[in-house]
Amino acid sequence: MLDIPPRVRVHVETPPAAQNDMGVCDAFEQYAPVGKPDAMNAPHPPKVAGIDSTVPSPAHTVAPAPAAPEAPADTSAVAAPAAPGALLQDRLAGWVSDLTTLHELTERLVRTETLTDALTELLRAGAALVGARRGLVVLEPGDGLGPDTTIGLGLGRADLGHIETVPRSAISYGRILDGLQDETTEPDLLAEDGLDPRHREVAARLGYAASHALPLTAQATGRIGAAVWLYDEPAEPTERRRHLVGLYARHASEHLARLVEVERTRACLATMSEELLPSRLPRVAGMRLAVRHRTGPRGGGDWYDALPLPDAALGLAVGSVTGSGPSAVAAMGRLRASLRAYAVMEGEDPVAVLSDLELLLRLTEPARSATALFAYCEPALRKITLAGAGHCPPLLVGERRTEFVETTVSAPLGMLACWEAPSVEFQADPGETVLLYTDGLLHRTGDATDRAFARLHAAAAGVPKALRGDPDAIADHVLRAVLPDGLDEAESDDDVVLLAAHFE
């Protein structure tokens, strides 16, 4: 046996009840969604060192008043002091519980992929850690490059509007964003003598009496925003809760900073792509145009064009460049600009236009290929002559027919040593609409090619008669029918272009 000297002692100054304070874990259990837990949210053992995590926590974190001690049944009995080993075990159990809670909350956070989802998760987790019910986070990067947004938890849009009417210097998150202070707790707002009158009015209207605010600061980018949680009654988080939410906020700030950079890159690519496309569609007698364009998060090479040509004609074009990202967007801009020049010179012959475009692509960018379709339209005659290079066939939509235009099978531009395919000519009836689109519309469905074409055909045939005279309504209906449940707006690696040309 080990001979331990009697001088060795374990000193524990804080009572185990104060050290363990399981309100944080209890709040986390309340915050966790009800249902079958996943691998990262597996329930912990029901008891750790004698602590039952299923006991509900109080609504706020104000320390409860100590209960009056009951008279012992036997006045001669003297309570024995707790063993030092048991006190140390309770303290270690509290530390393990805190680390487990932070681990699970940060795991939830890092699984978010969008800025909005991450901000919402930050608010929910922070509310569980500080014992609050409501809050808001203001994203305002210090470099002024955006994005700027405000998201609330338990607060509607009108409530956020009321809070934003409070002078910036009179509200905690405003002072944090201005660099006037860091973490701040206001345990009893309505009792403060120097509280701004407008802030007092808004707090009384919305029913909050205390707040706890934290800065969101990343190591590389500096301050990117602030978060504040609101209590319904005068209250303040304990020191332990403040420590835990501070650790969580520091980790969350780094994750938010990365998502901010991703959001900025996506916005930059989307702006570049839109600027390289027509700012508006031309107006031509006898024809109305509408277009819908959806860009993927990485920026793609799908494009469209509509340009007036001599003799009251109109040139319509859609195409797609292989690849994604800035290089594909730049290649798309060069290809579209070249096609416009060729269309002005020899637009009556779509085959010649695409042949020149193929030669240019093969000489200047031999490692890249593209699909394209060019149509020479004569609105007065409702006549269209078109040629395609590896592109999807147009769809003709009318009251009496909904059919794909028969086009010859041809390879994409840049795939063969010399491209050439015959053109196709067809006549449209009054009131009919021609739909030109890129293959991204079909790819986003997730179906096989034949089923995707069938879905597109059914969507076009199902356009209500009341909408068939409006190309904008037709484009919206077809897009929502082919890509239901918000798939037309959801992020995807595939760009989508849908160009509708309606003949009067």
Coordinates of C-alpha atoms in Angstrom, one line a residue, residues 55-504:
V55 CA -34.3 18.0 -14.1
P56 CA -35.7 21.2 -15.7
S57 CA -33.8 24.4 -15.2
P58 CA -35.2 27.7 -14.1
A59 CA -36.3 30.3 -16.7
H60 CA -33.5 32.7 -15.6
T61 CA -30.2 32.3 -14.0
V62 CA -30.7 34.4 -10.9
A63 CA -29.4 32.4 -8.0
P64 CA -32.4 31.1 -5.9
A65 CA -32.7 32.2 -2.3
P66 CA -31.3 29.7 0.2
A67 CA -34.1 27.6 1.8
A68 CA -34.5 27.7 5.5
P69 CA -32.8 24.7 7.1
E70 CA -35.1 22.1 8.6
A71 CA -34.8 21.2 12.2
P72 CA -33.0 17.8 12.5
A73 CA -35.0 15.0 13.9
D74 CA -32.3 14.2 16.3
T75 CA -30.7 17.3 17.8
S76 CA -27.8 15.4 19.0
A77 CA -26.8 14.3 15.4
V78 CA -24.1 16.4 13.8
A79 CA -23.8 16.5 10.0
A80 CA -20.5 14.9 8.8
P81 CA -18.4 17.0 6.4
A82 CA -18.4 15.8 2.8
A83 CA -15.3 13.8 1.8
P84 CA -12.8 15.8 -0.2
G85 CA -12.7 13.1 -2.9
A86 CA -16.5 13.5 -3.4
L87 CA -16.2 17.3 -3.7
L88 CA -13.4 17.0 -6.3
Q89 CA -15.4 14.4 -8.2
D90 CA -18.4 16.7 -8.4
R91 CA -16.2 19.5 -9.6
L92 CA -14.7 17.3 -12.4
A93 CA -18.2 16.2 -13.3
G94 CA -19.2 19.8 -13.8
W95 CA -16.2 20.5 -16.1
V96 CA -16.9 17.4 -18.2
S97 CA -20.6 18.4 -18.5
D98 CA -19.6 21.9 -19.7
L99 CA -17.1 20.6 -22.2
T100 CA -19.7 18.1 -23.5
T101 CA -22.3 20.8 -23.9
L102 CA -19.9 23.1 -25.8
H103 CA -18.8 20.3 -28.0
E104 CA -22.4 19.4 -29.0
L105 CA -23.3 23.1 -29.6
T106 CA -20.3 23.7 -31.8
E107 CA -20.9 20.5 -33.7
R108 CA -24.4 21.8 -34.6
L109 CA -22.9 25.2 -35.6
V110 CA -20.3 23.8 -38.0
R111 CA -22.9 21.8 -39.8
T112 CA -24.6 25.0 -40.9
E113 CA -23.7 25.9 -44.5
T114 CA -25.4 29.3 -45.0
L115 CA -24.9 32.5 -43.1
T116 CA -28.6 32.8 -42.1
D117 CA -28.6 29.2 -40.6
A118 CA -25.4 29.9 -38.7
L119 CA -26.7 33.1 -37.2
T120 CA -29.9 31.4 -36.2
E121 CA -28.0 28.5 -34.6
L122 CA -25.8 31.0 -32.7
L123 CA -28.9 32.7 -31.2
R124 CA -30.5 29.4 -30.2
A125 CA -27.4 28.0 -28.6
G126 CA -26.5 31.3 -26.8
A127 CA -30.0 31.5 -25.4
A128 CA -29.7 28.0 -24.0
L129 CA -26.3 28.9 -22.4
V130 CA -27.3 32.2 -20.8
G131 CA -30.9 31.0 -19.8
A132 CA -32.7 33.6 -22.0
R133 CA -35.7 33.2 -24.3
R134 CA -35.2 35.9 -26.9
G135 CA -32.4 37.6 -28.7
L136 CA -31.0 39.1 -31.8
V137 CA -27.7 39.1 -33.7
V138 CA -26.5 42.0 -35.9
L139 CA -24.0 41.1 -38.6
E140 CA -22.0 44.2 -39.5
P141 CA -18.4 43.6 -40.6
G142 CA -16.0 46.3 -39.5
D143 CA -14.5 46.7 -43.0
G144 CA -17.9 47.9 -44.3
L145 CA -18.0 45.5 -47.2
G146 CA -21.0 43.6 -45.9
P147 CA -23.1 41.6 -45.8
D148 CA -25.2 43.4 -43.2
T149 CA -28.2 41.7 -41.7
T150 CA -30.2 41.4 -38.4
I151 CA -31.8 38.1 -37.3
G152 CA -34.0 37.7 -34.3
L153 CA -35.0 34.8 -32.0
G154 CA -38.5 35.1 -30.6
L155 CA -38.7 38.5 -32.2
G156 CA -40.8 39.3 -35.3
R157 CA -39.9 41.7 -38.0
A158 CA -41.9 44.4 -36.4
D159 CA -40.2 43.8 -33.1
L160 CA -36.8 44.2 -34.7
G161 CA -38.0 47.4 -36.3
H162 CA -38.9 48.8 -32.9
I163 CA -35.5 47.9 -31.5
E164 CA -33.8 49.6 -34.5
T165 CA -35.5 52.9 -33.6
V166 CA -33.5 53.1 -30.4
P167 CA -30.5 55.4 -30.8
R168 CA -27.4 53.3 -31.6
S169 CA -25.4 54.7 -28.7
A170 CA -28.2 53.8 -26.2
I171 CA -28.4 50.1 -26.9
S172 CA -25.8 47.5 -25.9
Y173 CA -25.1 46.0 -29.3
G174 CA -24.8 49.4 -30.9
R175 CA -22.1 50.4 -28.5
I176 CA -20.3 47.1 -29.1
L177 CA -20.4 47.6 -32.9
D178 CA -19.1 51.2 -32.5
G179 CA -16.2 49.9 -30.4
L180 CA -17.3 51.7 -27.2
Q181 CA -17.5 48.6 -25.1
D182 CA -17.2 44.8 -25.1
E183 CA -19.3 42.3 -23.2
T184 CA -22.0 44.0 -21.3
T185 CA -24.8 42.9 -18.9
E186 CA -27.8 45.0 -18.0
P187 CA -29.5 43.2 -15.2
D188 CA -32.5 45.6 -14.7
L189 CA -33.0 48.0 -17.6
L190 CA -36.1 49.7 -16.4
A191 CA -34.5 50.5 -13.0
E192 CA -31.6 52.4 -14.6
D193 CA -31.8 56.1 -14.2
G194 CA -29.9 57.1 -17.3
L195 CA -31.7 54.8 -19.7
D196 CA -32.7 56.4 -23.0
P197 CA -36.4 57.2 -23.0
R198 CA -36.9 55.5 -26.4
H199 CA -35.1 52.4 -25.1
R200 CA -37.3 52.4 -22.0
E201 CA -40.4 52.7 -24.2
V202 CA -39.4 49.9 -26.6
A203 CA -38.4 47.6 -23.7
A204 CA -41.8 48.1 -22.0
R205 CA -43.6 47.5 -25.4
L206 CA -41.7 44.3 -26.2
G207 CA -41.6 43.1 -22.6
Y208 CA -37.9 42.6 -21.8
A209 CA -36.3 43.8 -18.7
A210 CA -32.6 42.7 -18.9
S211 CA -30.0 41.8 -21.5
H212 CA -26.6 40.2 -22.0
A213 CA -24.6 41.3 -25.1
L214 CA -21.4 39.9 -26.6
P215 CA -19.2 41.0 -29.5
L216 CA -18.6 38.7 -32.4
T217 CA -14.9 39.0 -33.2
A218 CA -12.8 36.9 -35.5
Q219 CA -9.0 36.7 -35.2
A220 CA -8.3 37.5 -38.9
T221 CA -11.1 40.0 -39.7
G222 CA -11.8 41.7 -36.4
R223 CA -15.3 42.6 -35.2
I224 CA -18.0 41.3 -37.5
G225 CA -21.1 41.8 -35.4
A226 CA -22.8 41.6 -32.0
A227 CA -25.3 39.3 -30.3
V228 CA -27.7 40.2 -27.5
W229 CA -30.0 38.0 -25.5
L230 CA -33.1 39.4 -23.7
Y231 CA -34.7 38.4 -20.4
D232 CA -38.4 38.8 -19.6
E233 CA -37.6 39.8 -16.0
P234 CA -34.6 41.4 -14.2
A235 CA -31.9 38.8 -14.4
E236 CA -28.3 38.2 -15.3
P237 CA -26.2 35.1 -16.2
T238 CA -24.0 33.6 -13.6
E239 CA -20.2 33.8 -14.0
R240 CA -20.1 30.3 -15.2
R241 CA -22.7 30.9 -17.9
R242 CA -20.9 34.0 -19.1
H243 CA -17.7 32.0 -19.4
L244 CA -19.4 29.3 -21.4
V245 CA -21.2 31.6 -23.8
G246 CA -18.0 33.6 -24.3
L247 CA -16.2 30.5 -25.3
Y248 CA -19.0 29.5 -27.7
A249 CA -19.2 33.0 -29.2
R250 CA -15.4 33.0 -30.0
H251 CA -15.7 29.8 -31.9
A252 CA -18.9 30.9 -33.6
S253 CA -17.2 34.2 -34.7
E254 CA -14.5 32.2 -36.6
H255 CA -17.2 30.1 -38.4
L256 CA -19.2 33.2 -39.2
A257 CA -16.1 35.0 -40.6
R258 CA -15.5 32.1 -43.0
L259 CA -19.2 32.1 -44.1
V260 CA -19.0 35.9 -44.6
E261 CA -16.1 35.4 -47.0
V262 CA -18.0 32.7 -48.9
E263 CA -21.0 35.0 -49.2
R264 CA -18.9 37.8 -50.5
T265 CA -17.4 35.6 -53.1
R266 CA -20.7 34.3 -54.2
A267 CA -22.1 37.8 -54.5
C268 CA -19.1 38.9 -56.5
L269 CA -19.5 36.1 -58.9
A270 CA -23.2 36.7 -59.3
T271 CA -22.6 40.4 -60.0
M272 CA -19.9 39.6 -62.6
S273 CA -22.2 37.1 -64.3
E274 CA -25.1 39.5 -64.4
E275 CA -23.0 42.4 -65.6
L276 CA -21.8 40.2 -68.5
L277 CA -25.4 39.5 -69.6
P278 CA -27.9 41.9 -71.1
S279 CA -29.1 44.5 -68.6
R280 CA -32.5 44.6 -70.3
L281 CA -34.3 42.8 -73.2
P282 CA -35.0 44.7 -76.4
R283 CA -38.5 45.6 -77.5
V284 CA -39.4 44.5 -81.0
A285 CA -42.8 44.9 -82.7
G286 CA -44.7 41.7 -82.9
M287 CA -42.7 39.9 -80.2
R288 CA -42.4 40.0 -76.4
L289 CA -39.5 38.5 -74.4
A290 CA -38.9 37.3 -70.9
V291 CA -35.9 35.6 -69.2
R292 CA -35.2 33.8 -66.0
H293 CA -31.5 33.3 -64.9
R294 CA -30.3 31.4 -61.8
T295 CA -26.6 31.4 -61.0
G296 CA -25.0 28.7 -58.9
P297 CA -23.0 29.5 -55.8
R298 CA -19.6 29.0 -57.6
G299 CA -20.6 31.0 -60.7
G300 CA -21.3 29.1 -63.9
G301 CA -21.0 29.7 -67.7
D302 CA -24.7 29.6 -68.8
W303 CA -25.7 32.7 -70.7
Y304 CA -28.3 34.2 -73.0
D305 CA -28.6 37.1 -75.4
A306 CA -31.2 39.0 -77.4
L307 CA -30.1 41.7 -79.9
P308 CA -31.9 43.7 -82.6
L309 CA -30.6 43.0 -86.1
P310 CA -31.1 44.8 -89.4
D311 CA -34.4 44.6 -91.3
A312 CA -36.4 44.5 -88.0
A313 CA -35.0 41.0 -87.2
L314 CA -34.0 39.7 -83.8
G315 CA -31.2 37.4 -82.8
L316 CA -31.8 35.1 -79.8
A317 CA -29.0 33.0 -78.3
V318 CA -28.5 30.7 -75.3
G319 CA -25.4 28.7 -74.4
S320 CA -23.3 27.1 -71.7
V321 CA -19.5 27.1 -71.2
T322 CA -18.0 24.1 -69.4
G323 CA -16.6 24.6 -65.9
S324 CA -17.5 26.9 -63.1
G325 CA -16.0 29.8 -61.2
P326 CA -14.4 33.0 -62.3
S327 CA -12.7 31.4 -65.3
A328 CA -16.0 30.0 -66.7
V329 CA -17.7 33.4 -66.1
A330 CA -15.0 35.2 -68.0
A331 CA -15.1 32.7 -70.9
M332 CA -18.8 33.1 -71.0
G333 CA -18.4 36.9 -71.4
R334 CA -15.9 36.5 -74.2
L335 CA -18.0 34.0 -76.1
R336 CA -21.2 36.0 -75.8
A337 CA -19.4 39.2 -77.0
S338 CA -18.0 37.3 -80.0
L339 CA -21.4 35.8 -80.9
R340 CA -22.9 39.3 -81.0
A341 CA -20.3 40.5 -83.5
Y342 CA -20.8 37.5 -85.7
A343 CA -24.6 37.8 -85.5
V344 CA -24.5 41.4 -86.7
M345 CA -22.3 40.5 -89.7
E346 CA -24.1 37.3 -90.8
G347 CA -27.1 36.7 -88.5
E348 CA -29.3 35.5 -91.4
D349 CA -27.2 32.3 -91.5
P350 CA -27.1 30.8 -88.0
V351 CA -24.8 28.0 -89.2
A352 CA -22.1 30.6 -90.2
V353 CA -22.5 32.4 -86.9
L354 CA -21.8 29.2 -84.9
S355 CA -19.0 28.1 -87.3
D356 CA -17.2 31.3 -86.7
L357 CA -17.7 31.0 -83.0
E358 CA -16.4 27.4 -83.0
L359 CA -13.3 28.5 -84.8
L360 CA -12.6 31.3 -82.4
L361 CA -13.1 29.0 -79.4
R362 CA -10.8 26.3 -80.8
L363 CA -8.0 28.9 -81.5
T364 CA -8.2 30.9 -78.4
E365 CA -9.3 28.4 -75.8
P366 CA -8.5 24.9 -77.0
A367 CA -9.0 23.3 -73.6
R368 CA -12.6 24.5 -73.3
S369 CA -15.9 23.4 -75.0
A370 CA -19.3 25.0 -75.1
T371 CA -22.8 24.5 -76.3
A372 CA -24.8 27.2 -78.1
L373 CA -28.0 27.8 -79.9
F374 CA -28.6 30.8 -82.2
A375 CA -32.0 31.7 -83.7
Y376 CA -32.6 34.4 -86.3
C377 CA -36.2 35.6 -85.8
E378 CA -38.4 37.6 -88.1
P379 CA -41.3 38.8 -85.9
A380 CA -43.4 40.2 -88.7
L381 CA -43.5 36.8 -90.4
R382 CA -43.3 34.7 -87.2
K383 CA -40.5 32.8 -88.8
I384 CA -37.4 31.4 -87.0
T385 CA -34.2 30.0 -88.4
L386 CA -31.9 28.4 -85.9
A387 CA -28.8 26.2 -85.5
G388 CA -27.6 24.4 -82.4
A389 CA -24.2 23.0 -81.3
G390 CA -24.8 20.3 -78.8
H391 CA -27.7 22.3 -77.2
C392 CA -31.1 21.3 -76.1
P393 CA -34.0 21.7 -78.6
P394 CA -36.4 24.6 -78.2
L395 CA -39.9 24.0 -77.0
L396 CA -42.9 25.5 -78.9
V397 CA -45.9 26.2 -76.7
G398 CA -49.3 27.1 -78.0
E399 CA -53.0 26.5 -77.5
R400 CA -53.1 23.7 -80.0
R401 CA -49.6 22.2 -79.6
T402 CA -46.7 21.8 -77.2
E403 CA -43.8 20.2 -79.0
F404 CA -40.0 20.2 -79.2
V405 CA -38.6 21.7 -82.4
E406 CA -36.8 19.0 -84.4
T407 CA -33.1 19.9 -84.6
T408 CA -30.1 18.0 -86.0
V409 CA -27.8 16.2 -83.6
S410 CA -24.5 18.0 -83.4
A411 CA -21.4 18.1 -81.2
P412 CA -20.6 21.0 -78.9
L413 CA -18.3 23.7 -80.0
G414 CA -14.6 22.8 -79.5
M415 CA -15.2 19.1 -79.7
L416 CA -14.5 18.5 -83.4
A417 CA -11.8 19.8 -85.7
C418 CA -14.5 21.5 -87.8
W419 CA -18.1 22.0 -86.7
E420 CA -21.0 22.3 -89.1
A421 CA -24.6 21.3 -88.9
P422 CA -27.7 22.2 -91.0
S423 CA -30.0 24.9 -89.8
V424 CA -33.7 24.4 -89.0
E425 CA -36.6 26.7 -90.1
F426 CA -40.1 26.7 -88.6
Q427 CA -43.2 28.9 -88.4
A428 CA -44.9 30.0 -85.2
D429 CA -48.7 30.7 -85.0
P430 CA -50.0 33.9 -83.4
G431 CA -50.0 33.6 -79.6
E432 CA -47.4 30.9 -79.5
T433 CA -44.2 31.0 -77.4
V434 CA -40.8 29.6 -78.1
L435 CA -38.8 28.5 -75.0
L436 CA -35.0 28.4 -75.2
Y437 CA -33.2 27.0 -72.2
T438 CA -29.9 25.5 -71.0
D439 CA -29.3 22.0 -69.8
G440 CA -29.0 23.3 -66.2
L441 CA -32.8 23.4 -66.1
L442 CA -32.9 19.6 -66.8
H443 CA -29.9 18.8 -64.5
R444 CA -31.5 20.5 -61.5
T445 CA -34.4 18.1 -61.6
G446 CA -32.1 15.2 -60.6
D447 CA -34.0 13.0 -63.1
A448 CA -32.6 11.0 -66.0
T449 CA -32.5 13.0 -69.3
D450 CA -35.6 11.5 -70.8
R451 CA -37.7 12.0 -67.6
A452 CA -36.4 15.6 -67.3
F453 CA -37.5 16.4 -70.9
A454 CA -40.9 14.8 -70.1
R455 CA -41.2 17.0 -67.0
L456 CA -40.4 20.1 -69.0
H457 CA -43.0 19.2 -71.7
A458 CA -45.7 18.5 -69.1
A459 CA -44.9 21.8 -67.4
A460 CA -45.2 23.8 -70.6
A461 CA -48.4 21.9 -71.6
G462 CA -49.9 22.7 -68.2
V463 CA -49.6 26.5 -68.5
P464 CA -53.1 27.9 -67.8
K465 CA -54.8 29.5 -70.8
A466 CA -55.1 32.8 -68.9
L467 CA -51.3 33.0 -68.8
R468 CA -50.4 31.9 -72.3
G469 CA -50.3 35.5 -73.6
D470 CA -47.7 36.7 -71.0
P471 CA -44.1 35.4 -71.5
D472 CA -43.2 36.4 -67.9
A473 CA -46.1 34.3 -66.5
I474 CA -45.2 31.4 -68.8
A475 CA -41.5 31.4 -67.7
D476 CA -42.5 31.6 -64.0
H477 CA -45.0 28.7 -64.3
V478 CA -42.6 26.5 -66.2
L479 CA -39.7 27.1 -63.8
R480 CA -41.8 26.4 -60.7
A481 CA -43.4 23.3 -62.3
V482 CA -40.1 21.8 -63.5
L483 CA -38.3 22.8 -60.2
P484 CA -40.9 22.6 -57.5
D485 CA -40.5 23.2 -53.7
G486 CA -38.1 26.1 -54.2
L487 CA -35.5 24.2 -56.3
D488 CA -35.5 27.1 -58.8
E489 CA -34.1 29.4 -56.0
A490 CA -32.1 26.9 -54.1
E491 CA -28.3 26.8 -54.4
S492 CA -27.1 24.4 -57.0
D493 CA -23.9 23.8 -59.1
D494 CA -26.1 24.1 -62.2
D495 CA -27.0 27.4 -63.7
V496 CA -30.4 27.9 -65.3
V497 CA -31.4 30.0 -68.2
L498 CA -35.0 30.1 -69.6
L499 CA -35.7 32.5 -72.4
A500 CA -39.3 32.9 -73.6
A501 CA -40.2 34.6 -76.9
H502 CA -43.9 35.2 -77.4
F503 CA -45.3 36.0 -80.9
E504 CA -48.3 38.4 -80.9

